[in-house]
Structure formats: structure tokens, C-alpha cells
Amino acid sequence: MSSVVIVGSQWGDEGKGKMVDYYAGLADAVVRYQGGSNAGHTLVIDGKKIVMHLIPAGILREKPLCILADNVVIEPNTLLSEIGMLKDAGCNISPSRFKISARAHVTMPYHIMVDHLREIKRARAKIGTTGRGIGPTYEDKAARRGIRVGDLLHPEVLKERLEIILDDRNYYIKNYLEETPFAFDKLFDEALKFGEQLAPYIDDTSLLLWNMCRENKNILFEGAQGIMLDLNGGTYPYVTSSNTTPAAAAVSAGVSPAFLKNIVGVAKAYTTRVGEGPMPTELNCEVGDLLRFQGGEYGATTGRPRRCGWLDMVALRYAIRYAGITSLILTKIDILSGFPEIKVAVAYEINGKRYDEFPYDISVLYEAKPIYEILPGWKEDIKGASSLDELPENARNYVNWIVERAGIPLVMLSVGAQRGESIEAYNPFKA
Ligand code: IMP
């Protein structure tokens, strides 16, 4: 059996969707292991833009079984509309192609409400969440008052659990958030209906994966968000509410960590971030605006403009170390064509002191001033390049410079948004 884990190495939005789509062509199963409809993968296939939030992009390939694993949180309306959209597009999304873990948790309407109202209450201290109820769903899971996808199939279990949960949540909603509590009957009926619609897809996905591992299949694990948004290792509290690291793939899929072999980190050739929190290389000037414009840097889930800046090598080296990334995919290098010079942060200066390593303390990070190295840019459009040798010398030098400092090999260079616009160095399933 061979496995590849694909993770974002920055603050999300590194272009993982296109990469998952590519490697899914070589996989027997694609497993999404964390997050929920906060993620947004944009794919461009035959010139058509497809945005997916929950279902692994592998569903657009013919072969792989696509799985939402235990630690994914599922908002049924989003999932059902995604299934509908894929069916309309002629995609085979039969239960033999798509499975949902019975252990995954359900994002309920009150989670979404709590997410919104909390952000309003926090005012200036808000996290800048996607508003999809992600934090409150994981919070209820850890507090053992969550509803699992498998519960939707058992009316008696669901009734008993929802009664206890609503009692607790409605108290909070009414007394702390000062909002109208949720009526039991409506939530219960809706949840049962979702259960009926999703029933054919619900399964013990850990067992399915165990059997696939024993049959020597190729399994692709797909992370959402990025390492810098990890609940432990990210810029806490400005993080998402799950572990985005590859180690979390084994925990979520219910497979041995020994199954995880090749950890591929995806990094954009510059940096973006959505939501609040420190971002040392952020550029609040026309260079940042140009990166946003050329890179189409607007959130796929919320439409928010992304904060843009030069590549932060301090953060990228940290993500590689923290997550145990073993090889690198660089994306969106084509967006840098035309910039006369390209800067890369190699260290920070914080209160007069040089930091070569990423600080864990965000109050320190807010003071970080990047120390840049400047590399010469290139003018040529590089979208058609099919090998590293075809790149202009300065573009090739930029790639080599990053790879050398990252200290891990390059697997792939993405030079455009379309399916074919990539230069492959090697196949990670065969590594
Ligand atoms: P939440 O995951 O909606 O709770 O949001 C927490 C933080 O993670 C916010 O800063 C979001 O903007 C960020 N975030 C969540 N999902 C993504 C994503 O897919 N890409 C980039 N940022 C994300």
C-alpha cells in the first residue's frame, strides 16, 4: 500500500484542490480528514470553475472512493447541495464512490448561529471565522454533546441526545447570546430527513480503509486549511478548531500512523491569509493589491479579499518542521511574472532582536518586521512551461532558492490554474 498526505503549508488557500484533483487520478481512495464547509477548493476543469467545500475533489476523477473521515464536521445542507451540483454536472456520486463516516459530527443550525453571534460579541477581538459553525461544532464534540452522522439513522438515539443538547445550548443562546432558542421539533424533523437522504453514503470508513490498506491500494489523505491554522501549532487563537497536521489524518481516518508515508506540503509562491491574526509579511500597499488582483485572491467560501504579502520562509520552514512535511509543491508561481523584484522573508526583527525561528507567542509575532532577501523577477508568462528548464532563469532560480531553504525535494510546480498547467518532478506514490 502507498499513501500520500497533502497539507497546506501556510494559512490555507495554497491551491490544494488542484493538487488533490491531480493525485486523485493516481489514487484508489481520497480521504478528507478535518474541517468542514469552511474549506473551499476551486478547480478549473475544461475552462469551467468548480468550487467544492466538503466532498474531496477526487470525486471528479473516475476511480477513487471519496471519504469524509471521522474528524470532518458536516453541515448537511451544504453537503446535499454539493451532491446535487455534482450530479447535475454529470459526475458519478453513487454510494460506491462516496462514503461518510458514521463517526463524523453534524454541524447543526445552532452551531452556525453561535459562530455568528460570538464573532459579533467579540467585536475587535473577533477571529474572522468563515461563519460556517466550525468552532461550535468541534466544541460540542469535545464537550460530548455533539450529534454524529450515525445518530441521524436512529430516531430514538437522536431524540434522546438532541433533547439533552438543546436544553444546554438553548440556555446559552437565550441567556448569553440573547437570541431566540431553537424549537426541538423542527430541528429533529430536519435531522431525520437529512439522515434518510444521507443514509446510503454512511459507513464505517475506518474498516473500509483498513481493507483497502491490506489490498495494497493507493490512498490520498487530503487536509483542509493549512498548518499555520492548526489548533495547536497555528497562530492561536487565530486558528481553526481542528488539527490540520498530517498526524491528524491517521487519527481521523482510524488507520495506523504507520500507513502515512509521503507528506506533501503545498505552498504558494507568496503568502495569503483570510481572517484575523498576525501575518508578518502582509503588504498593505499597491504591491499587496497587485498580488491579490493577479492571483484572484478572494476567499472561495466567503468571498472575502485575502490579505497578501511576500513569501514568509520563516513560517514555511516552521510548518515543514512542525508537520513533518517531506516534500513540497509550489503553486501560483505564474502570478509573480512581471514583478521586477521578489522579496522573501528569511528572518524577523522583533524589538531589536533577530528571530530565525517562528515564535510561538502571537503577541511577539504582531511586532515582527520581516528581514527580506531580494531576488530578481522575470517578465515572461510561464503558464505554458512543461519543464523546469523551460522557465526563465530568474523564475528557475526563485524555485531553487525556496527548495534549498525548505530542505526538502520539490514534487511539483504549478504554473497555472488549469488541470494540465503543472510541472511534475516525481510521483509521490512511488517515492
Ligand atoms: P473557522 O475555521 O471558520 O472557525 O475560521 C477560523 C480561521 O480559519 C479564520 O481565520 C478563517 O478565515 C480561517 N479559515 C478557515 N477555513 C479556511 C480555509 O479553507 N482557507 C483559509 N482560511 C480558512
Coordinates of C-alpha atoms and ligand atoms in Angstrom, one line a residue:
M1 CA 0.0 0.0 0.0
S2 CA 1.2 3.5 -0.7
S3 CA -0.1 6.7 0.8
V4 CA 0.3 10.4 0.3
V5 CA -0.9 13.1 2.7
I6 CA -1.5 16.6 1.1
V7 CA -1.5 19.5 3.5
G8 CA -1.5 23.3 3.1
S9 CA 1.8 24.7 4.5
Q10 CA 0.7 28.3 5.1
W11 CA -2.6 29.8 6.2
G12 CA -4.8 27.8 3.8
D13 CA -5.7 28.6 0.2
E14 CA -2.4 27.3 -1.2
G15 CA -4.1 25.7 -4.2
K16 CA -4.5 22.2 -2.7
G17 CA -7.7 21.5 -4.6
K18 CA -5.9 21.4 -8.0
M19 CA -3.2 19.1 -6.5
V20 CA -5.7 16.8 -4.9
D21 CA -7.5 16.6 -8.2
Y22 CA -4.2 15.7 -9.9
Y23 CA -3.1 13.0 -7.4
A24 CA -6.6 11.6 -7.1
G25 CA -6.1 10.4 -10.7
L26 CA -3.5 8.0 -9.2
A27 CA -5.4 7.0 -6.1
D28 CA -7.8 4.3 -5.1
A29 CA -9.3 6.4 -2.3
V30 CA -9.2 10.1 -1.3
V31 CA -9.8 10.8 2.3
R32 CA -10.7 14.3 3.6
Y33 CA -9.7 14.3 7.3
Q34 CA -10.6 17.5 9.0
G35 CA -12.5 20.8 8.8
G36 CA -16.0 21.2 7.3
S37 CA -17.6 23.6 4.9
N38 CA -15.1 26.3 5.9
A39 CA -12.8 24.9 3.2
G40 CA -13.2 25.9 -0.4
H41 CA -11.4 24.1 -3.2
T42 CA -11.5 25.9 -6.5
L43 CA -10.9 23.7 -9.6
V44 CA -10.8 24.8 -13.2
I45 CA -11.6 21.9 -15.5
D46 CA -12.0 22.4 -19.2
G47 CA -12.3 26.1 -18.5
K48 CA -15.1 25.6 -16.0
K49 CA -14.7 26.7 -12.5
I50 CA -16.0 24.3 -9.8
V51 CA -15.9 25.2 -6.1
M52 CA -16.3 22.4 -3.5
H53 CA -16.4 22.7 0.2
L54 CA -16.8 19.2 1.6
I55 CA -16.5 16.4 -0.9
P56 CA -12.9 15.5 -1.9
A57 CA -12.0 16.9 -5.3
G58 CA -11.2 13.3 -6.2
I59 CA -14.9 12.7 -7.0
L60 CA -14.2 14.4 -10.3
R61 CA -11.9 11.6 -11.3
E62 CA -13.3 8.2 -12.4
K63 CA -11.8 5.8 -10.0
P64 CA -11.2 6.8 -6.4
L65 CA -13.5 6.2 -3.5
C66 CA -14.0 9.5 -1.7
I67 CA -14.4 9.6 2.0
L68 CA -15.3 12.1 4.7
A69 CA -13.5 10.8 7.7
D70 CA -14.3 10.8 11.5
N71 CA -12.9 14.3 12.3
V72 CA -14.7 16.1 9.5
V73 CA -17.7 18.2 10.5
I74 CA -20.6 18.0 8.1
E75 CA -23.3 20.6 7.5
P76 CA -26.0 18.6 5.7
N77 CA -27.5 21.4 3.6
T78 CA -24.0 22.2 2.2
L79 CA -23.3 18.5 1.6
L80 CA -26.6 17.8 -0.1
S81 CA -26.3 20.8 -2.4
E82 CA -22.8 19.8 -3.3
I83 CA -24.1 16.3 -4.2
G84 CA -26.8 17.9 -6.3
M85 CA -24.3 20.2 -8.0
L86 CA -22.1 17.2 -8.9
K87 CA -25.0 15.1 -10.1
D88 CA -26.1 18.0 -12.4
A89 CA -22.6 18.2 -13.8
G90 CA -22.8 14.5 -14.7
C91 CA -20.4 13.3 -12.0
N92 CA -20.9 9.8 -10.6
I93 CA -21.5 10.3 -6.9
S94 CA -23.2 7.0 -6.2
P95 CA -22.7 5.3 -2.7
S96 CA -20.0 3.1 -4.3
R97 CA -17.9 6.3 -5.0
F98 CA -18.6 8.4 -1.9
K99 CA -18.7 7.5 1.8
I100 CA -19.3 9.5 5.0
S101 CA -18.0 8.2 8.3
A102 CA -20.8 7.4 10.8
R103 CA -18.4 8.9 13.4
A104 CA -18.2 12.4 11.7
H105 CA -20.1 15.2 13.5
V106 CA -23.0 17.2 12.3
T107 CA -23.0 21.0 12.1
M108 CA -26.4 22.0 13.4
P109 CA -28.2 25.3 12.7
Y110 CA -27.4 26.4 16.3
H111 CA -23.7 26.0 15.6
I112 CA -23.9 28.4 12.8
M113 CA -25.9 30.9 14.9
V114 CA -23.4 30.7 17.8
D115 CA -20.5 31.2 15.4
H116 CA -22.0 34.4 14.0
L117 CA -23.2 35.9 17.3
R118 CA -20.0 35.1 19.1
E119 CA -18.0 36.9 16.4
I120 CA -20.3 40.0 16.8
K121 CA -19.9 39.9 20.6
R122 CA -16.1 39.6 20.4
A123 CA -16.0 42.8 18.2
R124 CA -12.4 43.8 17.8
A125 CA -11.1 40.5 19.3
K126 CA -13.0 38.5 16.6
I127 CA -11.3 35.5 15.0
G128 CA -12.6 36.3 11.5
T129 CA -14.2 32.8 11.1
T130 CA -15.9 31.7 8.0
G131 CA -19.2 31.7 9.8
R132 CA -19.9 28.1 9.0
G133 CA -20.3 26.9 12.6
I134 CA -17.0 25.1 12.6
G135 CA -15.7 26.1 16.1
P136 CA -19.0 25.5 17.9
T137 CA -19.3 22.0 16.3
Y138 CA -15.9 20.9 17.4
E139 CA -16.5 22.5 20.8
D140 CA -19.7 20.4 21.2
K141 CA -17.8 17.3 20.0
A142 CA -15.1 17.8 22.7
A143 CA -17.8 18.5 25.3
R144 CA -19.5 15.2 24.4
R145 CA -22.7 17.0 23.4
G146 CA -22.3 16.5 19.6
I147 CA -24.5 14.7 17.1
R148 CA -22.7 12.2 15.0
V149 CA -23.7 11.4 11.4
G150 CA -24.6 7.8 12.5
D151 CA -27.1 9.2 15.1
L152 CA -29.2 10.6 12.2
L153 CA -30.1 7.0 11.3
H154 CA -31.5 6.2 14.8
P155 CA -34.6 8.3 15.7
E156 CA -34.7 7.1 19.3
V157 CA -31.0 7.9 19.9
L158 CA -31.2 11.2 18.1
K159 CA -34.3 12.2 20.1
E160 CA -32.7 11.5 23.4
R161 CA -29.4 13.2 22.5
L162 CA -31.0 16.3 20.9
E163 CA -33.2 16.9 23.9
I164 CA -30.3 17.0 26.3
I165 CA -28.1 19.0 23.9
L166 CA -30.8 21.6 23.2
D167 CA -31.5 22.1 26.8
D168 CA -27.9 23.1 27.3
R169 CA -27.4 25.1 24.1
N170 CA -30.7 26.9 24.3
Y171 CA -29.8 28.1 27.8
Y172 CA -26.6 29.6 26.4
I173 CA -28.3 31.0 23.3
K174 CA -31.1 32.6 25.4
N175 CA -29.1 33.9 28.4
Y176 CA -25.7 34.7 26.9
L177 CA -26.3 35.4 23.3
E178 CA -29.8 36.9 24.0
E179 CA -31.3 35.1 21.0
T180 CA -34.5 33.1 20.4
P181 CA -33.9 29.4 21.4
F182 CA -34.3 26.6 18.9
A183 CA -37.5 24.6 18.8
F184 CA -36.9 20.9 19.2
D185 CA -39.5 19.5 16.7
K186 CA -38.2 21.4 13.7
L187 CA -34.5 20.5 14.3
F188 CA -35.4 16.9 15.0
D189 CA -37.5 16.5 11.8
E190 CA -34.9 18.2 9.7
A191 CA -32.1 16.0 11.1
L192 CA -34.1 12.8 10.5
K193 CA -34.7 13.9 6.9
F194 CA -31.0 14.5 6.4
G195 CA -30.4 11.0 7.8
E196 CA -32.7 9.5 5.3
Q197 CA -31.1 11.4 2.4
L198 CA -27.5 10.6 3.5
A199 CA -28.1 7.0 4.7
P200 CA -26.8 5.3 1.5
Y201 CA -23.4 7.0 2.0
I202 CA -22.9 6.5 5.7
D203 CA -20.5 3.7 6.6
D204 CA -17.7 2.5 8.9
T205 CA -15.0 4.2 6.9
S206 CA -12.1 3.1 9.1
L207 CA -13.0 -0.5 8.3
L208 CA -13.2 0.3 4.6
L209 CA -9.8 1.9 4.7
W210 CA -8.3 -1.0 6.7
N211 CA -9.4 -3.4 4.0
M212 CA -8.0 -1.1 1.3
C213 CA -4.7 -0.9 3.1
R214 CA -4.5 -4.7 3.2
E215 CA -5.2 -4.8 -0.5
N216 CA -2.2 -2.5 -1.2
K217 CA -4.3 0.3 -2.5
N218 CA -3.1 3.9 -3.0
I219 CA -4.6 6.2 -0.5
L220 CA -4.6 10.0 -0.7
F221 CA -5.3 11.9 2.5
E222 CA -6.5 15.5 2.0
G223 CA -6.1 18.2 4.6
A224 CA -8.1 21.4 4.6
Q225 CA -6.9 24.8 5.7
G226 CA -3.2 24.9 6.5
I227 CA -0.6 24.2 9.1
M228 CA -0.5 27.8 10.3
L229 CA -4.2 27.4 11.2
D230 CA -3.7 24.2 13.2
L231 CA -5.4 24.3 16.6
N232 CA -2.1 23.6 18.4
G233 CA 0.7 24.7 16.1
G234 CA -1.0 27.7 14.4
T235 CA -1.2 31.3 15.5
Y236 CA -3.6 30.5 18.3
P237 CA -6.3 31.7 19.0
Y238 CA -6.5 32.9 15.3
V239 CA -6.7 29.3 14.1
T240 CA -9.4 26.9 13.0
S241 CA -10.8 24.4 15.6
S242 CA -9.2 21.2 14.3
N243 CA -5.8 19.8 13.8
T244 CA -4.7 20.4 10.3
T245 CA -1.3 18.5 10.6
P246 CA -0.8 15.2 8.7
A247 CA -0.6 13.3 12.0
A248 CA -4.3 14.1 12.4
A249 CA -5.0 12.2 9.2
A250 CA -4.4 8.9 11.0
V251 CA -6.5 9.9 14.0
S252 CA -9.4 10.9 11.8
A253 CA -9.3 8.1 9.3
G254 CA -8.9 5.5 12.1
V255 CA -5.8 4.0 10.5
S256 CA -2.3 3.4 11.8
P257 CA 0.1 6.3 11.7
A258 CA 2.5 3.9 10.1
F259 CA 0.3 4.0 7.0
L260 CA 1.2 7.6 6.4
K261 CA 4.3 7.7 4.2
N262 CA 4.8 10.7 2.0
I263 CA 3.8 14.1 3.5
V264 CA 3.4 16.6 0.7
G265 CA 3.2 20.3 1.7
V266 CA 1.6 22.7 -0.7
A267 CA 2.9 26.3 -0.5
K268 CA 2.0 29.3 -2.6
A269 CA 4.9 31.3 -4.1
Y270 CA 3.8 34.2 -1.9
T271 CA 1.6 34.4 1.2
T272 CA -2.1 35.0 1.8
R273 CA -4.3 34.8 4.8
V274 CA -8.0 35.4 5.5
G275 CA -9.5 36.3 8.9
E276 CA -7.7 38.0 11.8
G277 CA -4.3 37.2 13.4
P278 CA -0.7 38.0 12.7
M279 CA 0.8 37.8 9.2
P280 CA 4.3 39.3 9.3
T281 CA 4.8 39.7 5.5
E282 CA 1.4 41.3 4.9
L283 CA 1.7 44.2 2.4
N284 CA -0.9 47.0 2.8
C285 CA 0.2 48.8 -0.3
E286 CA -0.1 48.5 -4.1
V287 CA 2.2 45.5 -4.2
G288 CA -0.2 43.6 -2.0
D289 CA -3.1 44.8 -4.1
L290 CA -1.4 43.6 -7.3
L291 CA -0.8 40.2 -5.8
R292 CA -4.5 40.0 -4.8
F293 CA -5.6 41.2 -8.3
Q294 CA -3.2 38.9 -10.3
G295 CA -3.7 35.9 -8.0
G296 CA -7.6 36.3 -7.8
E297 CA -7.1 36.2 -4.0
Y298 CA -10.7 36.2 -2.8
G299 CA -12.0 33.5 -0.4
A300 CA -13.7 30.6 -2.2
T301 CA -16.1 30.2 0.8
T302 CA -16.8 33.7 2.0
G303 CA -15.6 35.9 -1.0
R304 CA -13.5 37.9 1.5
P305 CA -10.4 39.6 0.0
R306 CA -7.3 37.7 1.2
R307 CA -4.5 39.5 2.9
C308 CA -1.5 39.3 0.6
G309 CA 2.3 39.5 1.1
W310 CA 5.7 38.1 0.1
L311 CA 6.6 34.5 0.8
D312 CA 7.4 34.0 4.5
M313 CA 10.2 31.5 4.6
V314 CA 10.4 31.6 8.4
A315 CA 6.7 30.4 8.7
L316 CA 7.2 27.9 5.8
R317 CA 10.3 26.3 7.4
Y318 CA 8.3 26.1 10.7
A319 CA 5.4 24.4 9.0
I320 CA 7.7 21.9 7.4
R321 CA 9.3 21.1 10.8
Y322 CA 6.1 21.1 12.9
A323 CA 4.1 19.0 10.5
G324 CA 6.9 16.7 9.3
I325 CA 6.4 17.6 5.7
T326 CA 8.7 15.5 3.4
S327 CA 8.3 17.1 0.0
L328 CA 7.0 20.4 -1.5
I329 CA 4.6 21.5 -4.1
L330 CA 4.9 25.2 -5.1
T331 CA 1.8 26.8 -6.6
K332 CA 0.9 30.1 -8.3
I333 CA 4.4 31.0 -9.3
D334 CA 2.9 32.3 -12.6
I335 CA 1.3 35.1 -10.5
L336 CA 4.7 36.6 -9.8
S337 CA 5.5 37.1 -13.6
G338 CA 6.0 40.8 -14.2
F339 CA 7.2 41.8 -10.7
P340 CA 10.6 43.5 -11.2
E341 CA 11.9 42.1 -7.9
I342 CA 10.6 39.5 -5.5
K343 CA 11.2 39.6 -1.7
V344 CA 11.2 36.7 0.7
A345 CA 11.3 36.9 4.5
V346 CA 14.2 35.0 5.8
A347 CA 14.0 36.1 9.5
Y348 CA 12.1 38.6 11.6
E349 CA 13.3 41.5 13.6
I350 CA 11.3 41.8 16.9
N351 CA 12.1 44.6 19.4
G352 CA 15.6 44.9 18.0
K353 CA 16.4 41.2 18.1
R354 CA 16.7 38.8 15.1
Y355 CA 14.5 35.7 15.1
D356 CA 15.4 33.0 12.6
E357 CA 12.7 30.6 14.0
F358 CA 8.9 31.2 14.1
P359 CA 7.9 32.5 17.6
Y360 CA 5.0 30.6 19.3
D361 CA 3.8 33.7 21.1
I362 CA 1.4 35.8 18.9
S363 CA 1.9 39.0 20.9
V364 CA 5.6 38.8 19.8
L365 CA 4.6 37.9 16.2
Y366 CA 2.5 41.1 15.9
E367 CA 5.7 43.0 16.4
A368 CA 7.7 41.0 13.8
K369 CA 9.3 43.0 11.0
P370 CA 10.4 40.8 8.1
I371 CA 14.0 40.7 7.2
Y372 CA 13.9 40.3 3.4
E373 CA 16.2 38.8 0.8
I374 CA 15.5 40.3 -2.6
L375 CA 15.6 38.2 -5.8
P376 CA 15.3 39.4 -9.4
G377 CA 11.9 38.9 -11.1
W378 CA 11.0 37.9 -14.6
K379 CA 8.7 39.3 -17.3
E380 CA 7.7 36.2 -19.3
D381 CA 4.4 34.4 -18.9
I382 CA 5.3 31.0 -17.7
K383 CA 1.8 29.3 -17.9
G384 CA 2.8 27.0 -20.9
A385 CA 6.1 25.7 -19.3
S386 CA 6.3 22.0 -19.2
S387 CA 9.7 21.6 -17.5
L388 CA 11.8 23.5 -15.1
D389 CA 14.3 24.0 -18.0
E390 CA 11.7 26.0 -19.9
L391 CA 11.3 28.6 -17.1
P392 CA 13.1 31.9 -17.4
E393 CA 16.4 31.8 -15.5
N394 CA 15.1 34.1 -12.7
A395 CA 11.9 32.0 -12.2
R396 CA 14.0 28.8 -12.0
N397 CA 16.4 30.5 -9.5
Y398 CA 13.4 31.5 -7.4
V399 CA 12.1 28.0 -7.2
N400 CA 15.6 26.5 -6.5
W401 CA 16.2 29.2 -3.8
I402 CA 12.9 28.1 -2.0
V403 CA 13.6 24.4 -2.3
E404 CA 17.1 24.8 -1.0
R405 CA 15.9 26.7 2.1
A406 CA 13.0 24.4 2.6
G407 CA 15.4 21.5 2.8
I408 CA 13.0 19.0 1.1
P409 CA 12.6 18.0 -2.5
L410 CA 10.2 19.6 -5.0
V411 CA 7.4 17.2 -6.2
M412 CA 5.5 19.6 -8.4
L413 CA 5.4 23.2 -9.6
S414 CA 2.0 24.6 -10.5
V415 CA 2.3 27.2 -13.2
G416 CA -1.4 28.0 -13.8
A417 CA -4.9 27.2 -12.6
Q418 CA -5.9 24.7 -15.3
R419 CA -5.6 21.0 -14.8
G420 CA -2.5 20.5 -17.1
E421 CA -0.6 23.6 -16.1
S422 CA 1.9 21.8 -13.8
I423 CA 5.5 20.6 -13.9
E424 CA 5.9 17.2 -12.2
A425 CA 9.3 16.3 -10.7
Y426 CA 8.2 12.9 -9.4
N427 CA 5.3 10.8 -8.4
P428 CA 5.0 10.8 -4.6
F429 CA 3.0 7.5 -4.6
K430 CA 6.2 5.8 -5.9
A431 CA 8.6 7.6 -3.6
Ligands
IMP1 P1 -13.3 28.8 11.1 O1 -12.5 27.6 10.6 O2 -14.4 29.1 10.2 O3 -13.6 28.7 12.5 O4 -12.3 30.1 11.0 C1 -11.1 30.2 11.8 C2 -10.0 30.8 11.0 O5 -9.5 29.9 9.9 C3 -10.4 32.1 10.3 O6 -9.2 33.0 10.2 C4 -10.7 31.6 8.8 O7 -10.6 32.7 7.9 C5 -9.6 30.6 8.7 N1 -10.0 29.5 7.7 C6 -10.9 28.5 7.9 N2 -11.0 27.8 6.7 C7 -10.2 28.3 5.9 C8 -9.8 28.0 4.5 O8 -10.2 27.0 3.9 N3 -8.8 28.8 3.9 C9 -8.3 29.8 4.6 N4 -8.6 30.2 5.8 C10 -9.5 29.4 6.5

